[in-house]
PDB file of C-alpha atoms in Angstrom:
ATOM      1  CA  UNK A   8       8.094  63.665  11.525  1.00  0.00           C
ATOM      2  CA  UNK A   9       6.026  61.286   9.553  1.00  0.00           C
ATOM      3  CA  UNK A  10       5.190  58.066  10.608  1.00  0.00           C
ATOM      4  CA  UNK A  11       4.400  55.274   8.029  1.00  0.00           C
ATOM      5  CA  UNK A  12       2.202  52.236   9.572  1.00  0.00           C
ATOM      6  CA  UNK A  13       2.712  48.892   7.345  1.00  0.00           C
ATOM      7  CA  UNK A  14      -0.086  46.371   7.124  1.00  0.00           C
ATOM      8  CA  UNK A  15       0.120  43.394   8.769  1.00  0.00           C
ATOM      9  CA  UNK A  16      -0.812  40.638   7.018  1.00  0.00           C
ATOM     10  CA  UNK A  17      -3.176  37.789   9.000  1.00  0.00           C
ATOM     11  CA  UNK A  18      -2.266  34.191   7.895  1.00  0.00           C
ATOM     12  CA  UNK A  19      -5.108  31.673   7.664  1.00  0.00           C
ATOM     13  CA  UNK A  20      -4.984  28.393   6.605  1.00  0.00           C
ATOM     14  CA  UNK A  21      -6.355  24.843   6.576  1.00  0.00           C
ATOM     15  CA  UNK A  22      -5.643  21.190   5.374  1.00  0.00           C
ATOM     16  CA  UNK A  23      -8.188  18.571   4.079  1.00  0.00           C
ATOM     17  CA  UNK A  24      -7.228  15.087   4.393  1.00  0.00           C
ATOM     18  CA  UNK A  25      -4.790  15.719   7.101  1.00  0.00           C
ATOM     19  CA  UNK A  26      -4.673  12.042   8.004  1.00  0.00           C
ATOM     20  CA  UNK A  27      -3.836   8.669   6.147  1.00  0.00           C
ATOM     21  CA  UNK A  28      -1.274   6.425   4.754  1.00  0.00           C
ATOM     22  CA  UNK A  29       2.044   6.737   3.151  1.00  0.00           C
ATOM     23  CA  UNK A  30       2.026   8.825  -0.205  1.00  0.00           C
ATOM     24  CA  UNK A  31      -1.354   9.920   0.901  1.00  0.00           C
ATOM     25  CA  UNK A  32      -2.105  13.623  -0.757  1.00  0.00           C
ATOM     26  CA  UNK A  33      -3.019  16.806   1.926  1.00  0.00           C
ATOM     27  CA  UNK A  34      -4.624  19.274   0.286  1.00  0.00           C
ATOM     28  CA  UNK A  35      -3.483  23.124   1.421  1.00  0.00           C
ATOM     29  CA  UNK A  36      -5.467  25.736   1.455  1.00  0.00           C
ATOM     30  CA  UNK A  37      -4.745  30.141   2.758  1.00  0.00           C
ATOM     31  CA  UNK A  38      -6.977  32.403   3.083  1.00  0.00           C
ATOM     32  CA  UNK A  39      -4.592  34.871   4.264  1.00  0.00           C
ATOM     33  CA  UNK A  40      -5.769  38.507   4.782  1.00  0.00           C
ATOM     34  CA  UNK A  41      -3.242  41.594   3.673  1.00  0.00           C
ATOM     35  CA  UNK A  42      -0.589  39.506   2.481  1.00  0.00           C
ATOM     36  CA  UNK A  43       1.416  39.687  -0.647  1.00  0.00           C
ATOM     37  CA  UNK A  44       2.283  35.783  -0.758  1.00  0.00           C
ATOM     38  CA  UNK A  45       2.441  32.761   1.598  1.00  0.00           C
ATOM     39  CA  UNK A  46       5.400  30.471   2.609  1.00  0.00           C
ATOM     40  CA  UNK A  47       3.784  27.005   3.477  1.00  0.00           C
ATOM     41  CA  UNK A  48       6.559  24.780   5.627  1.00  0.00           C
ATOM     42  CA  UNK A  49       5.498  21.018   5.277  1.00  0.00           C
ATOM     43  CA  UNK A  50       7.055  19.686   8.148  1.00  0.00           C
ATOM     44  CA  UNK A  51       8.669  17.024   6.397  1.00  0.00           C
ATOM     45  CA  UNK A  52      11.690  19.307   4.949  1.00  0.00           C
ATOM     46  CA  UNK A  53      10.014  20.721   1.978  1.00  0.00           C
ATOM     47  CA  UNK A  54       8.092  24.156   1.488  1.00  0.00           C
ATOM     48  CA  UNK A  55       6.049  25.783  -1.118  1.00  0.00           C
ATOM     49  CA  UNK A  56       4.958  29.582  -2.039  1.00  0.00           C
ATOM     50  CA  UNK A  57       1.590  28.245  -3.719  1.00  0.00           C
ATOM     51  CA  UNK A  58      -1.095  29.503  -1.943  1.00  0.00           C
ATOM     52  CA  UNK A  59      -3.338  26.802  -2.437  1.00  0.00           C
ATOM     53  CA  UNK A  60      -1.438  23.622  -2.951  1.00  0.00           C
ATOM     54  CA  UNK A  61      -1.323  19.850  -2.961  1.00  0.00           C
ATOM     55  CA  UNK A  62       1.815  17.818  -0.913  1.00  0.00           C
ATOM     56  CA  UNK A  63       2.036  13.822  -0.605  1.00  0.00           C
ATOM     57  CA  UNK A  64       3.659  12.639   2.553  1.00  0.00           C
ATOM     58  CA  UNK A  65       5.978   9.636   1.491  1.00  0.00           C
ATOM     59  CA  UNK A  66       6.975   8.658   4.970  1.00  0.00           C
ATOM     60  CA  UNK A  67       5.096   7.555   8.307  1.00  0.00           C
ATOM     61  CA  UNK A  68       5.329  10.246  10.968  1.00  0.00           C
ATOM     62  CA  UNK A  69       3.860  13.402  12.762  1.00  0.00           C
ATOM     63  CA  UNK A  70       4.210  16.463  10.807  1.00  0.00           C
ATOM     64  CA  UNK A  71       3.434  20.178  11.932  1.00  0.00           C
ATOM     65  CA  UNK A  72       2.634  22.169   8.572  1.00  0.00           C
ATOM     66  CA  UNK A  73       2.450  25.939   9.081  1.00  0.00           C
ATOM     67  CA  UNK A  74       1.806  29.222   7.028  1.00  0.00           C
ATOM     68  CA  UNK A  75       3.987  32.054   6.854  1.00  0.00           C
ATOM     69  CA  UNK A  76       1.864  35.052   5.128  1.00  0.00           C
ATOM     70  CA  UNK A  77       4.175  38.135   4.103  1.00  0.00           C
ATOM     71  CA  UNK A  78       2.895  41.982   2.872  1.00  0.00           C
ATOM     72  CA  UNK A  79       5.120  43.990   0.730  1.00  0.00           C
ATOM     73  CA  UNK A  80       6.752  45.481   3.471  1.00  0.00           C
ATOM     74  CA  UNK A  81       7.964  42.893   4.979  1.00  0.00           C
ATOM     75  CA  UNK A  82       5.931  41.974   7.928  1.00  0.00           C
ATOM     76  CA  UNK A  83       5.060  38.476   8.220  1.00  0.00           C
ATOM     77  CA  UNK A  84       2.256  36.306  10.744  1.00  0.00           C
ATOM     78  CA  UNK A  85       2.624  32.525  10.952  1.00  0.00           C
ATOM     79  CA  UNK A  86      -0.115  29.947  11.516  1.00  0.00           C
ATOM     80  CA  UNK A  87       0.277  26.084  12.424  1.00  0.00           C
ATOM     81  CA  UNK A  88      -2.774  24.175  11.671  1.00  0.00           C
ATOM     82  CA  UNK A  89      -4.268  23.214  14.763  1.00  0.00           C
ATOM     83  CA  UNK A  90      -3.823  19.383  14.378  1.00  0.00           C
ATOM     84  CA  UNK A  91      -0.959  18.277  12.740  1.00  0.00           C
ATOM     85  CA  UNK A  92      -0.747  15.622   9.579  1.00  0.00           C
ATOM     86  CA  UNK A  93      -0.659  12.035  10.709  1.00  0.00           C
ATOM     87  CA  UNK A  94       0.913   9.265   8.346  1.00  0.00           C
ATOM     88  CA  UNK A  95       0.501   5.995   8.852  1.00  0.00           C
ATOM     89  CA  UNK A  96       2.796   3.299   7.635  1.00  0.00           C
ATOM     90  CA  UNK A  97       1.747   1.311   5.035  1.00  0.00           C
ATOM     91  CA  UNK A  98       2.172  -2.680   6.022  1.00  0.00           C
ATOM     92  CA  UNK A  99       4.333  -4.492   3.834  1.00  0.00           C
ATOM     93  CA  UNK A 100       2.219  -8.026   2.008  1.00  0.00           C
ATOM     94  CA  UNK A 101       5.034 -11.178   1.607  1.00  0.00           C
ATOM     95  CA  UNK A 102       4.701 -14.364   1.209  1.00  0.00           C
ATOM     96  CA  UNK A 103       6.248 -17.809  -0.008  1.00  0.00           C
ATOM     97  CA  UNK A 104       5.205 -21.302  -0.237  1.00  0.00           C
ATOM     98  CA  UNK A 105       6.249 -24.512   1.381  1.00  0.00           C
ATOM     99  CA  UNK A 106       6.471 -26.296  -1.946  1.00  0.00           C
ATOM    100  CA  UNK A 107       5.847 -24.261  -5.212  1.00  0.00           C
ATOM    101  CA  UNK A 108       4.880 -27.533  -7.223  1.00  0.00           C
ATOM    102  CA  UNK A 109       2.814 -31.057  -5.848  1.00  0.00           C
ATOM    103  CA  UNK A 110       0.774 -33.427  -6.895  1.00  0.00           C
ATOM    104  CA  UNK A 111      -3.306 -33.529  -7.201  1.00  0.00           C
ATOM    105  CA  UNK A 112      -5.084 -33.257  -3.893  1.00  0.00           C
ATOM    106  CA  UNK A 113      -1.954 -32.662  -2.096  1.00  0.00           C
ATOM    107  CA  UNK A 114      -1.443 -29.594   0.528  1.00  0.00           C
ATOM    108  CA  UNK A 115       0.507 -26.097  -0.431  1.00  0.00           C
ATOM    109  CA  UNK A 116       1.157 -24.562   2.631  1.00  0.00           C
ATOM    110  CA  UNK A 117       1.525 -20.880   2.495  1.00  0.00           C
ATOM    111  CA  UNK A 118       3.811 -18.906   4.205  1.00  0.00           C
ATOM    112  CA  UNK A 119       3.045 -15.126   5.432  1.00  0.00           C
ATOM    113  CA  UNK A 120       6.235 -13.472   5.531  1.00  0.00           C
ATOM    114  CA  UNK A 121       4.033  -9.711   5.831  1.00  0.00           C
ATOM    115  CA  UNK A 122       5.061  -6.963   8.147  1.00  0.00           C
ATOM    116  CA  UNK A 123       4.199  -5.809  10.653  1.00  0.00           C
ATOM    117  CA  UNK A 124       3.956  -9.748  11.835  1.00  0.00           C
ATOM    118  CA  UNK A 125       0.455  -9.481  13.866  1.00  0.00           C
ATOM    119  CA  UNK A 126      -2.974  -6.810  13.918  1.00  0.00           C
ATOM    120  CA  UNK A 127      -3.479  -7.192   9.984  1.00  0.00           C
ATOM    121  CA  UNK A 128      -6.148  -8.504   7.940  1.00  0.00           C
ATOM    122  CA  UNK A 129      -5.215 -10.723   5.784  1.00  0.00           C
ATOM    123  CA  UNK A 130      -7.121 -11.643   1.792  1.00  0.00           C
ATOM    124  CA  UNK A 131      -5.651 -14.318   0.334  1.00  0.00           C
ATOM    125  CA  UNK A 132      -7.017 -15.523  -3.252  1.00  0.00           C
ATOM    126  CA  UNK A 133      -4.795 -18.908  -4.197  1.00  0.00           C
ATOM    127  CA  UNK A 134      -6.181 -20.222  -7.538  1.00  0.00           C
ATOM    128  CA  UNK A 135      -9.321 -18.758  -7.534  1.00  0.00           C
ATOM    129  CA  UNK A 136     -10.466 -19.726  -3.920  1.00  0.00           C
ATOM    130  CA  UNK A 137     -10.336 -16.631  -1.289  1.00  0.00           C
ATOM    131  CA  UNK A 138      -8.963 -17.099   2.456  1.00  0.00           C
ATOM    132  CA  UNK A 139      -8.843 -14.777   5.271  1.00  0.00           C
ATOM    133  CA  UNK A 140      -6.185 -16.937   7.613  1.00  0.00           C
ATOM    134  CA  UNK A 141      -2.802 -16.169   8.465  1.00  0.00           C
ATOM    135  CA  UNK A 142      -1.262 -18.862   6.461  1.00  0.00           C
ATOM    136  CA  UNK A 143      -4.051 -21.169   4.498  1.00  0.00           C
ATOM    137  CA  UNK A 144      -3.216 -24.368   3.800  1.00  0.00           C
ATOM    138  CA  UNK A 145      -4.694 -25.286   0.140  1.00  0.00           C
ATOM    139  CA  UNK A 146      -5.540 -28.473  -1.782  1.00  0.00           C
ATOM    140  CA  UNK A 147      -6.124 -28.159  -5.764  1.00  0.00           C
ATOM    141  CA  UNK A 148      -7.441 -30.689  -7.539  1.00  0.00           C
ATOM    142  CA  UNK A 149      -7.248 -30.073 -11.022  1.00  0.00           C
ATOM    143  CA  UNK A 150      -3.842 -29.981 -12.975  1.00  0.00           C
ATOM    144  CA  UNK A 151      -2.526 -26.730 -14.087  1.00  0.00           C
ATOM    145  CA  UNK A 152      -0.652 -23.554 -13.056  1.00  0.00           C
ATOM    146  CA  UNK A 153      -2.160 -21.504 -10.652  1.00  0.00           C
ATOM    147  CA  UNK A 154      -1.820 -17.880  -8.961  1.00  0.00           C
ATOM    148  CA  UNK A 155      -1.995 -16.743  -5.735  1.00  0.00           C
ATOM    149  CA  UNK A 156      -1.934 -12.780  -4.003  1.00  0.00           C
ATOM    150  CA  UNK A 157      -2.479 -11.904  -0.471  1.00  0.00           C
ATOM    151  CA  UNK A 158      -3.498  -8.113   0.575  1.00  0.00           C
ATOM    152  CA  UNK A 159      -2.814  -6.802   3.905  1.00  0.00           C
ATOM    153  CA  UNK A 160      -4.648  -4.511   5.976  1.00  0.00           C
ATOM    154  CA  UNK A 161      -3.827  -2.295   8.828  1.00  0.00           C
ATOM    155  CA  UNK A 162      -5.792  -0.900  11.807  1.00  0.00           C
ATOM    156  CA  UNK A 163      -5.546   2.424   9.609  1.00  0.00           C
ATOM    157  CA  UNK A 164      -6.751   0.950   6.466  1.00  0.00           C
ATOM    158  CA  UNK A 165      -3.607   1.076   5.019  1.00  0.00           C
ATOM    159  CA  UNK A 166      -2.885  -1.606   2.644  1.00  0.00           C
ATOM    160  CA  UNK A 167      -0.428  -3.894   0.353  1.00  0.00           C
ATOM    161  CA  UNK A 168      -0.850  -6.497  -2.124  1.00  0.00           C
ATOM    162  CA  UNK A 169       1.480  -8.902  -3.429  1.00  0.00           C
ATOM    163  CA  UNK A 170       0.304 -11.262  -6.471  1.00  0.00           C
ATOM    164  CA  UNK A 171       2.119 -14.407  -7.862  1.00  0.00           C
ATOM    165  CA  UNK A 172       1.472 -15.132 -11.595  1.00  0.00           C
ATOM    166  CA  UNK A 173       1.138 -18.628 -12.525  1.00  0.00           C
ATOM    167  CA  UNK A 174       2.607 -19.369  -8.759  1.00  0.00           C
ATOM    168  CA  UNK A 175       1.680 -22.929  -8.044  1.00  0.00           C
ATOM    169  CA  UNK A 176       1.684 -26.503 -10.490  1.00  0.00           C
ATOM    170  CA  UNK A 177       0.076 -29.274  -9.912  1.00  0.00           C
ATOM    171  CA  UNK A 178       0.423 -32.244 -11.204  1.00  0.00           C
ATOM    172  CA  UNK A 179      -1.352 -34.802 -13.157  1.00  0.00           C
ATOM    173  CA  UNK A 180      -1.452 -38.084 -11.077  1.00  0.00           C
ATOM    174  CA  UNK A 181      -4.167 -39.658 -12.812  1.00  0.00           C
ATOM    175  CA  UNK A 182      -2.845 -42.510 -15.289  1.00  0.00           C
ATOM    176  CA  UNK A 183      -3.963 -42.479 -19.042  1.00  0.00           C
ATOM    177  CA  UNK A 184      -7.242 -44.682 -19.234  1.00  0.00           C
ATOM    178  CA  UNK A 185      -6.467 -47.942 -20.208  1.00  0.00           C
ATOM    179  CA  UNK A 186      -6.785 -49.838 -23.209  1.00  0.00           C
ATOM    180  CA  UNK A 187      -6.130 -53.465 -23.336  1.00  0.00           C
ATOM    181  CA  UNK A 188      -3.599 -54.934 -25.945  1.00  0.00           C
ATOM    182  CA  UNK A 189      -5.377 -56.825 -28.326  1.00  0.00           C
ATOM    183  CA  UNK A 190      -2.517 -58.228 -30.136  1.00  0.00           C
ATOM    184  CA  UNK A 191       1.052 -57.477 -31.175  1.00  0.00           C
ATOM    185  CA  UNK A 192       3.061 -58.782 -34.112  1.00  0.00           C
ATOM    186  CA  UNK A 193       7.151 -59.330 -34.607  1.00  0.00           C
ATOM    187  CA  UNK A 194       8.303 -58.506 -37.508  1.00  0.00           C
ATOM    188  CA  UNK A 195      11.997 -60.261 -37.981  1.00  0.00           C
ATOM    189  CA  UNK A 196      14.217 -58.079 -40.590  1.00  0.00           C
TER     190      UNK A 196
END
């Protein structure tokens, strides 16, 4: 009777990056011992048989990625990494204004219409000055169109911008200087 003993293969593998926001990029790596090709499961739905392989997670969540290694004779081992991938949502930067054109000096009141509504930093630039309030309420001077973006920050360091070209007008209030009539004629026809 002969017996024939197959080789087990030994899966290894590791992630780098296995943390951040949405579309963030986790880089796969196996090392696997014995094995005639690997079987990486994502956790997210979608698989690969690269050994060493990049994946971008598009949505927020927990995943559990693990390697299946196989040998030629069909024996597999499995490994899931020992912490799993963590995506972060990625907040969401919206805004609007009270009034999109005013006079000189007057106020535009801005209106943060971000999500998640509360725990995010908040950069606003509105023409040319920079703000770090919820809502900033802004006086410009000088006639002209103007823009005005806001990025938003999350505890994670996730981010969004929004930018609004040529956003703003203000008016010009001040009258032409004046120049005194010296004289005027009639002319009958």
């Amino acid at each position: 009777v002969a017996i024939t003993a197959n080789t087990s293969p030994v899966a290894r593998a590791s992630a780098i990056d296995s943390s951040g926001c949405e579309n963030t990029t986790v880089t796969f790596n196996s090392s696997s011992l014995l094995s005639t090709g690997v079987m990486w499961n994502f956790g997210d739905g979608t698989t690969s048989a690269s050994a060493n392989i990049q994946h971008s997670y598009t949505a927020a969540g927990t995943y559990y990625p693990y390697l299946i290694a196989f040998s030629a004779s069909g024996c597999t081992d499995t490994m899931y990494l020992s912490s799993p991938v963590q995506i972060y949502a990625n907040p969401v930067a919206a805004f609007s204004v009270n009034q999109t054109s005013n006079c000189s000096g007057d106020q535009f009141q801005m209106i943060n219409q971000s999500t998640p509504v509360s725990g995010l930093i908040y950069q606003w630039n509105v023409a040319g000055s920079t703000y770090s309030t919820v809502a900033p309420s802004v006086s410009i001077s000088a006639p002209g169109f103007y823009d005005a973006s806001l990025v938003v920050i999350n505890q994670f360091g996730c981010s969004d911008t929004m930018i609004q070209t040529n956003f703003l007008q203000v008016f010009d209030t001040i009258p032409p200087s004046v120049s005194p009539i010296l004289s005027v004629s009639v002319l009958n026809n």
